[in-house]
Amino acid sequence: MSDDAIDTFKQVLLESETLVCESTGTICGYLRALVDGFGIYISELYVAPHYRRHGYGSQLLAKIKHKYPSQPVYVLSDEDAYYEKLGYRRVGSVFQL
């Protein structure tokens, strides 16, 4: 990744809602969302492979939903089975939490 791309990514993190999860002092995943007053749009949900299947992803999703209880939360993903397994409902081409 180029230095310009890294700088751009850092700026985007500052301009969006970013939640981080950790396990025994190690960052193991994060969620990045765009908040615009009409809804919360999850653009990234990542949990490091070693930490998957321990509930960190669903905890991050629950935390963003709890933080903005009056706004709908949407996610566009290529991991449809994950969101279906969690019971989220498909609305067109996105999932609503």
Tab-separated table of N, CA, C and O in Angstrom:
chain	number	residue	atom	x	y	z
A	1	MET	N	0.856	-1.164	0.000
A	1	MET	CA	0.000	0.000	0.000
A	1	MET	C	0.908	1.234	0.000
A	1	MET	O	1.857	1.315	0.767
A	2	SER	N	0.576	2.198	-0.811
A	2	SER	CA	1.391	3.410	-0.917
A	2	SER	C	1.178	4.319	0.293
A	2	SER	O	0.188	4.222	1.015
A	3	ASP	N	2.120	5.222	0.491
A	3	ASP	CA	1.996	6.180	1.601
A	3	ASP	C	0.754	7.044	1.436
A	3	ASP	O	0.081	7.368	2.417
A	4	ASP	N	0.417	7.419	0.183
A	4	ASP	CA	-0.783	8.223	-0.061
A	4	ASP	C	-2.039	7.463	0.343
A	4	ASP	O	-2.956	8.028	0.942
A	5	ALA	N	-2.093	6.175	0.012
A	5	ALA	CA	-3.263	5.369	0.364
A	5	ALA	C	-3.385	5.236	1.881
A	5	ALA	O	-4.486	5.301	2.434
A	6	ILE	N	-2.267	5.066	2.551
A	6	ILE	CA	-2.288	4.955	4.009
A	6	ILE	C	-2.758	6.264	4.630
A	6	ILE	O	-3.586	6.266	5.550
A	7	ASP	N	-2.271	7.374	4.125
A	7	ASP	CA	-2.711	8.681	4.640
A	7	ASP	C	-4.198	8.895	4.408
A	7	ASP	O	-4.907	9.399	5.288
A	8	THR	N	-4.679	8.507	3.230
A	8	THR	CA	-6.108	8.634	2.927
A	8	THR	C	-6.929	7.772	3.874
A	8	THR	O	-7.948	8.210	4.405
A	9	PHE	N	-6.479	6.542	4.107
A	9	PHE	CA	-7.189	5.644	5.008
A	9	PHE	C	-7.233	6.217	6.424
A	9	PHE	O	-8.274	6.183	7.099
A	10	LYS	N	-6.139	6.767	6.898
A	10	LYS	CA	-6.111	7.387	8.226
A	10	LYS	C	-7.121	8.523	8.312
A	10	LYS	O	-7.833	8.664	9.319
A	11	GLN	N	-7.207	9.343	7.274
A	11	GLN	CA	-8.144	10.464	7.266
A	11	GLN	C	-9.589	9.968	7.270
A	11	GLN	O	-10.438	10.503	7.987
A	12	VAL	N	-9.863	8.938	6.488
A	12	VAL	CA	-11.215	8.372	6.435
A	12	VAL	C	-11.604	7.805	7.797
A	12	VAL	O	-12.747	7.951	8.229
A	13	LEU	N	-10.667	7.172	8.481
A	13	LEU	CA	-10.960	6.651	9.818
A	13	LEU	C	-11.359	7.776	10.767
A	13	LEU	O	-12.260	7.616	11.588
A	14	LEU	N	-10.699	8.907	10.649
A	14	LEU	CA	-11.015	10.041	11.514
A	14	LEU	C	-12.379	10.647	11.196
A	14	LEU	O	-13.033	11.210	12.075
A	15	GLU	N	-12.812	10.541	9.957
A	15	GLU	CA	-14.074	11.158	9.524
A	15	GLU	C	-15.267	10.218	9.649
A	15	GLU	O	-16.401	10.618	9.388
A	16	SER	N	-15.036	8.979	10.019
A	16	SER	CA	-16.121	8.025	10.158
A	16	SER	C	-16.165	7.520	11.593
A	16	SER	O	-15.320	7.845	12.418
A	17	GLU	N	-17.174	6.741	11.887
A	17	GLU	CA	-17.313	6.126	13.210
A	17	GLU	C	-16.534	4.816	13.174
A	17	GLU	O	-16.844	3.933	12.374
A	18	THR	N	-15.524	4.695	14.001
A	18	THR	CA	-14.704	3.489	14.017
A	18	THR	C	-14.713	2.895	15.414
A	18	THR	O	-14.427	3.585	16.384
A	19	LEU	N	-15.069	1.630	15.491
A	19	LEU	CA	-15.063	0.892	16.752
A	19	LEU	C	-14.005	-0.195	16.646
A	19	LEU	O	-13.870	-0.832	15.598
A	20	VAL	N	-13.292	-0.413	17.718
A	20	VAL	CA	-12.217	-1.396	17.747
A	20	VAL	C	-12.505	-2.402	18.846
A	20	VAL	O	-13.000	-2.042	19.916
A	21	CYS	N	-12.195	-3.670	18.590
A	21	CYS	CA	-12.300	-4.663	19.652
A	21	CYS	C	-10.915	-5.231	19.918
A	21	CYS	O	-10.057	-5.258	19.046
A	22	GLU	N	-10.722	-5.646	21.154
A	22	GLU	CA	-9.432	-6.209	21.511
A	22	GLU	C	-9.619	-7.425	22.400
A	22	GLU	O	-10.647	-7.594	23.058
A	23	SER	N	-8.611	-8.253	22.382
A	23	SER	CA	-8.588	-9.449	23.205
A	23	SER	C	-7.227	-9.503	23.884
A	23	SER	O	-6.197	-9.472	23.199
A	24	THR	N	-7.224	-9.540	25.176
A	24	THR	CA	-5.998	-9.558	25.986
A	24	THR	C	-4.975	-8.524	25.506
A	24	THR	O	-3.798	-8.832	25.318
A	25	GLY	N	-5.460	-7.313	25.256
A	25	GLY	CA	-4.576	-6.218	24.887
A	25	GLY	C	-4.181	-6.148	23.428
A	25	GLY	O	-3.436	-5.258	23.031
A	26	THR	N	-4.681	-7.056	22.602
A	26	THR	CA	-4.364	-7.075	21.177
A	26	THR	C	-5.594	-6.676	20.379
A	26	THR	O	-6.673	-7.238	20.584
A	27	ILE	N	-5.433	-5.717	19.480
A	27	ILE	CA	-6.547	-5.355	18.602
A	27	ILE	C	-6.821	-6.531	17.683
A	27	ILE	O	-5.928	-7.009	16.989
A	28	CYS	N	-8.064	-6.991	17.700
A	28	CYS	CA	-8.399	-8.176	16.911
A	28	CYS	C	-9.435	-7.885	15.828
A	28	CYS	O	-9.693	-8.740	14.981
A	29	GLY	N	-10.012	-6.689	15.821
A	29	GLY	CA	-10.976	-6.372	14.784
A	29	GLY	C	-11.470	-4.948	14.900
A	29	GLY	O	-11.178	-4.248	15.878
A	30	TYR	N	-12.203	-4.540	13.875
A	30	TYR	CA	-12.771	-3.192	13.892
A	30	TYR	C	-13.985	-3.119	12.979
A	30	TYR	O	-14.214	-3.970	12.127
A	31	LEU	N	-14.758	-2.084	13.212
A	31	LEU	CA	-15.920	-1.764	12.390
A	31	LEU	C	-15.808	-0.293	12.026
A	31	LEU	O	-15.493	0.527	12.883
A	32	ARG	N	-16.021	0.015	10.760
A	32	ARG	CA	-16.025	1.411	10.318
A	32	ARG	C	-17.370	1.692	9.689
A	32	ARG	O	-17.853	0.925	8.858
A	33	ALA	N	-18.002	2.787	10.104
A	33	ALA	CA	-19.339	3.118	9.618
A	33	ALA	C	-19.429	4.592	9.268
A	33	ALA	O	-18.752	5.433	9.855
A	34	LEU	N	-20.291	4.890	8.323
A	34	LEU	CA	-20.607	6.258	7.953
A	34	LEU	C	-21.919	6.619	8.637
A	34	LEU	O	-22.876	5.854	8.606
A	35	VAL	N	-21.948	7.780	9.256
A	35	VAL	CA	-23.124	8.240	9.993
A	35	VAL	C	-23.578	9.532	9.341
A	35	VAL	O	-22.811	10.489	9.259
A	36	ASP	N	-24.827	9.568	8.859
A	36	ASP	CA	-25.277	10.785	8.177
A	36	ASP	C	-26.597	11.340	8.701
A	36	ASP	O	-27.162	12.239	8.124
A	37	GLY	N	-27.099	10.825	9.805
A	37	GLY	CA	-28.343	11.325	10.359
A	37	GLY	C	-29.577	10.592	9.838
A	37	GLY	O	-30.641	10.674	10.437
A	38	PHE	N	-29.445	9.882	8.726
A	38	PHE	CA	-30.551	9.092	8.178
A	38	PHE	C	-30.358	7.610	8.434
A	38	PHE	O	-31.272	6.823	8.300
A	39	GLY	N	-29.139	7.233	8.751
A	39	GLY	CA	-28.837	5.838	9.005
A	39	GLY	C	-27.356	5.664	9.252
A	39	GLY	O	-26.563	6.589	9.066
A	40	ILE	N	-27.025	4.474	9.672
A	40	ILE	CA	-25.638	4.087	9.884
A	40	ILE	C	-25.312	3.096	8.774
A	40	ILE	O	-26.027	2.120	8.585
A	41	TYR	N	-24.229	3.347	8.062
A	41	TYR	CA	-23.850	2.508	6.923
A	41	TYR	C	-22.490	1.881	7.210
A	41	TYR	O	-21.469	2.566	7.204
A	42	ILE	N	-22.501	0.595	7.485
A	42	ILE	CA	-21.257	-0.089	7.805
A	42	ILE	C	-20.503	-0.343	6.508
A	42	ILE	O	-20.989	-1.020	5.607
A	43	SER	N	-19.314	0.223	6.444
A	43	SER	CA	-18.505	0.049	5.243
A	43	SER	C	-17.446	-1.027	5.427
A	43	SER	O	-17.001	-1.617	4.446
A	44	GLU	N	-17.045	-1.282	6.664
A	44	GLU	CA	-16.053	-2.325	6.914
A	44	GLU	C	-16.318	-2.985	8.260
A	44	GLU	O	-16.571	-2.299	9.252
A	45	LEU	N	-16.273	-4.295	8.265
A	45	LEU	CA	-16.283	-5.078	9.495
A	45	LEU	C	-15.207	-6.129	9.302
A	45	LEU	O	-15.276	-6.936	8.377
A	46	TYR	N	-14.195	-6.079	10.145
A	46	TYR	CA	-13.082	-7.005	9.992
A	46	TYR	C	-12.691	-7.566	11.343
A	46	TYR	O	-12.541	-6.825	12.318
A	47	VAL	N	-12.529	-8.883	11.394
A	47	VAL	CA	-11.980	-9.568	12.558
A	47	VAL	C	-10.840	-10.435	12.037
A	47	VAL	O	-11.009	-11.180	11.065
A	48	ALA	N	-9.675	-10.324	12.658
A	48	ALA	CA	-8.506	-11.099	12.242
A	48	ALA	C	-8.836	-12.590	12.277
A	48	ALA	O	-9.558	-13.051	13.175
A	49	PRO	N	-8.336	-13.346	11.306
A	49	PRO	CA	-8.689	-14.775	11.202
A	49	PRO	C	-8.552	-15.567	12.501
A	49	PRO	O	-9.420	-16.368	12.833
A	50	HIS	N	-7.511	-15.345	13.251
A	50	HIS	CA	-7.284	-16.098	14.497
A	50	HIS	C	-8.376	-15.843	15.536
A	50	HIS	O	-8.612	-16.678	16.420
A	51	TYR	N	-9.060	-14.704	15.440
A	51	TYR	CA	-10.065	-14.312	16.432
A	51	TYR	C	-11.499	-14.541	15.967
A	51	TYR	O	-12.437	-14.224	16.689
A	52	ARG	N	-11.676	-15.048	14.781
A	52	ARG	CA	-13.029	-15.290	14.269
A	52	ARG	C	-13.690	-16.441	15.024
A	52	ARG	O	-13.038	-17.267	15.625
A	53	ARG	N	-15.013	-16.445	14.969
A	53	ARG	CA	-15.842	-17.444	15.641
A	53	ARG	C	-15.792	-17.333	17.174
A	53	ARG	O	-16.011	-18.298	17.889
A	54	HIS	N	-15.495	-16.119	17.654
A	54	HIS	CA	-15.513	-15.850	19.091
A	54	HIS	C	-16.512	-14.749	19.428
A	54	HIS	O	-16.535	-14.276	20.565
A	55	GLY	N	-17.294	-14.304	18.448
A	55	GLY	CA	-18.340	-13.320	18.697
A	55	GLY	C	-17.919	-11.863	18.585
A	55	GLY	O	-18.714	-10.972	18.859
A	56	TYR	N	-16.680	-11.599	18.176
A	56	TYR	CA	-16.224	-10.212	18.103
A	56	TYR	C	-16.982	-9.408	17.043
A	56	TYR	O	-17.331	-8.251	17.276
A	57	GLY	N	-17.242	-9.995	15.897
A	57	GLY	CA	-17.979	-9.287	14.850
A	57	GLY	C	-19.378	-8.921	15.309
A	57	GLY	O	-19.819	-7.775	15.153
A	58	SER	N	-20.085	-9.863	15.896
A	58	SER	CA	-21.446	-9.573	16.351
A	58	SER	C	-21.438	-8.573	17.506
A	58	SER	O	-22.362	-7.764	17.630
A	59	GLN	N	-20.388	-8.582	18.333
A	59	GLN	CA	-20.286	-7.591	19.408
A	59	GLN	C	-20.106	-6.185	18.844
A	59	GLN	O	-20.696	-5.224	19.344
A	60	LEU	N	-19.286	-6.057	17.806
A	60	LEU	CA	-19.102	-4.751	17.170
A	60	LEU	C	-20.406	-4.257	16.556
A	60	LEU	O	-20.765	-3.089	16.674
A	61	LEU	N	-21.141	-5.159	15.901
A	61	LEU	CA	-22.428	-4.788	15.306
A	61	LEU	C	-23.420	-4.355	16.389
A	61	LEU	O	-24.136	-3.363	16.223
A	62	ALA	N	-23.461	-5.081	17.476
A	62	ALA	CA	-24.372	-4.725	18.575
A	62	ALA	C	-23.995	-3.373	19.178
A	62	ALA	O	-24.874	-2.571	19.513
A	63	LYS	N	-22.703	-3.111	19.281
A	63	LYS	CA	-22.250	-1.854	19.880
A	63	LYS	C	-22.640	-0.658	19.022
A	63	LYS	O	-23.103	0.358	19.540
A	64	ILE	N	-22.499	-0.764	17.701
A	64	ILE	CA	-22.863	0.373	16.834
A	64	ILE	C	-24.371	0.580	16.866
A	64	ILE	O	-24.853	1.706	16.890
A	65	LYS	N	-25.120	-0.510	16.913
A	65	LYS	CA	-26.581	-0.384	16.971
A	65	LYS	C	-27.008	0.242	18.304
A	65	LYS	O	-27.903	1.080	18.341
A	66	HIS	N	-26.343	-0.140	19.380
A	66	HIS	CA	-26.651	0.424	20.704
A	66	HIS	C	-26.279	1.908	20.768
A	66	HIS	O	-26.974	2.698	21.406
A	67	LYS	N	-25.205	2.272	20.110
A	67	LYS	CA	-24.745	3.659	20.145
A	67	LYS	C	-25.700	4.595	19.412
A	67	LYS	O	-25.823	5.767	19.754
A	68	TYR	N	-26.389	4.088	18.400
A	68	TYR	CA	-27.337	4.885	17.603
A	68	TYR	C	-28.697	4.183	17.576
A	68	TYR	O	-29.136	3.699	16.534
A	69	PRO	N	-29.380	4.112	18.715
A	69	PRO	CA	-30.611	3.311	18.795
A	69	PRO	C	-31.763	3.809	17.924
A	69	PRO	O	-32.634	3.022	17.548
A	70	SER	N	-31.777	5.079	17.581
A	70	SER	CA	-32.912	5.604	16.808
A	70	SER	C	-32.663	5.586	15.296
A	70	SER	O	-33.532	6.008	14.537
A	71	GLN	N	-31.502	5.107	14.861
A	71	GLN	CA	-31.202	5.094	13.433
A	71	GLN	C	-31.068	3.658	12.917
A	71	GLN	O	-30.500	2.805	13.606
A	72	PRO	N	-31.567	3.401	11.725
A	72	PRO	CA	-31.371	2.066	11.152
A	72	PRO	C	-29.899	1.865	10.787
A	72	PRO	O	-29.192	2.817	10.469
A	73	VAL	N	-29.456	0.624	10.878
A	73	VAL	CA	-28.076	0.278	10.545
A	73	VAL	C	-28.106	-0.634	9.327
A	73	VAL	O	-28.816	-1.632	9.311
A	74	TYR	N	-27.333	-0.285	8.313
A	74	TYR	CA	-27.283	-1.044	7.064
A	74	TYR	C	-25.864	-1.505	6.785
A	74	TYR	O	-24.900	-0.832	7.139
A	75	VAL	N	-25.750	-2.637	6.122
A	75	VAL	CA	-24.436	-3.133	5.722
A	75	VAL	C	-24.544	-3.752	4.327
A	75	VAL	O	-25.472	-4.498	4.049
A	76	LEU	N	-23.621	-3.394	3.470
A	76	LEU	CA	-23.489	-3.993	2.144
A	76	LEU	C	-22.276	-4.898	2.218
A	76	LEU	O	-21.193	-4.439	2.584
A	77	SER	N	-22.455	-6.169	1.921
A	77	SER	CA	-21.375	-7.112	2.155
A	77	SER	C	-21.339	-8.207	1.114
A	77	SER	O	-22.360	-8.543	0.512
A	78	ASP	N	-20.152	-8.771	0.944
A	78	ASP	CA	-20.043	-9.968	0.124
A	78	ASP	C	-20.029	-11.217	1.015
A	78	ASP	O	-19.782	-12.314	0.562
A	79	GLU	N	-20.309	-11.027	2.291
A	79	GLU	CA	-20.394	-12.124	3.257
A	79	GLU	C	-21.841	-12.310	3.700
A	79	GLU	O	-22.149	-12.319	4.894
A	80	ASP	N	-22.733	-12.481	2.729
A	80	ASP	CA	-24.162	-12.566	3.030
A	80	ASP	C	-24.492	-13.640	4.060
A	80	ASP	O	-25.329	-13.429	4.935
A	81	ALA	N	-23.856	-14.785	3.973
A	81	ALA	CA	-24.168	-15.891	4.889
A	81	ALA	C	-23.923	-15.495	6.345
A	81	ALA	O	-24.650	-15.930	7.232
A	82	TYR	N	-22.935	-14.662	6.592
A	82	TYR	CA	-22.640	-14.224	7.961
A	82	TYR	C	-23.814	-13.439	8.533
A	82	TYR	O	-24.276	-13.710	9.644
A	83	TYR	N	-24.318	-12.482	7.784
A	83	TYR	CA	-25.420	-11.641	8.273
A	83	TYR	C	-26.723	-12.428	8.331
A	83	TYR	O	-27.531	-12.219	9.235
A	84	GLU	N	-26.922	-13.357	7.413
A	84	GLU	CA	-28.103	-14.214	7.465
A	84	GLU	C	-28.051	-15.078	8.722
A	84	GLU	O	-29.068	-15.258	9.402
A	85	LYS	N	-26.873	-15.612	9.051
A	85	LYS	CA	-26.707	-16.445	10.245
A	85	LYS	C	-27.034	-15.654	11.510
A	85	LYS	O	-27.611	-16.193	12.455
A	86	LEU	N	-26.706	-14.378	11.522
A	86	LEU	CA	-27.005	-13.538	12.679
A	86	LEU	C	-28.468	-13.108	12.729
A	86	LEU	O	-28.900	-12.481	13.686
A	87	GLY	N	-29.230	-13.429	11.671
A	87	GLY	CA	-30.652	-13.125	11.658
A	87	GLY	C	-31.011	-11.754	11.134
A	87	GLY	O	-32.136	-11.292	11.328
A	88	TYR	N	-30.075	-11.077	10.468
A	88	TYR	CA	-30.366	-9.758	9.921
A	88	TYR	C	-31.182	-9.906	8.651
A	88	TYR	O	-31.057	-10.874	7.915
A	89	ARG	N	-32.010	-8.932	8.410
A	89	ARG	CA	-32.952	-9.036	7.298
A	89	ARG	C	-32.422	-8.283	6.088
A	89	ARG	O	-31.896	-7.174	6.192
A	90	ARG	N	-32.570	-8.934	4.957
A	90	ARG	CA	-32.136	-8.333	3.690
A	90	ARG	C	-33.175	-7.307	3.251
A	90	ARG	O	-34.373	-7.565	3.263
A	91	VAL	N	-32.681	-6.126	2.875
A	91	VAL	CA	-33.520	-5.055	2.363
A	91	VAL	C	-32.906	-4.658	1.021
A	91	VAL	O	-31.910	-3.936	0.994
A	92	GLY	N	-33.445	-5.157	-0.072
A	92	GLY	CA	-32.844	-4.908	-1.381
A	92	GLY	C	-31.482	-5.563	-1.459
A	92	GLY	O	-31.357	-6.762	-1.232
A	93	SER	N	-30.443	-4.774	-1.699
A	93	SER	CA	-29.102	-5.343	-1.818
A	93	SER	C	-28.258	-5.139	-0.560
A	93	SER	O	-27.064	-5.399	-0.573
A	94	VAL	N	-28.893	-4.705	0.540
A	94	VAL	CA	-28.176	-4.524	1.801
A	94	VAL	C	-28.871	-5.306	2.900
A	94	VAL	O	-29.992	-5.779	2.718
A	95	PHE	N	-28.206	-5.431	4.030
A	95	PHE	CA	-28.811	-6.029	5.211
A	95	PHE	C	-29.107	-4.932	6.217
A	95	PHE	O	-28.321	-3.999	6.379
A	96	GLN	N	-30.262	-5.039	6.868
A	96	GLN	CA	-30.606	-4.096	7.928
A	96	GLN	C	-30.487	-4.814	9.256
A	96	GLN	O	-31.051	-5.895	9.440
A	97	LEU	N	-29.766	-4.217	10.177
A	97	LEU	CA	-29.574	-4.801	11.495
A	97	LEU	C	-30.714	-4.392	12.405
A	97	LEU	O	-31.277	-3.350	12.272
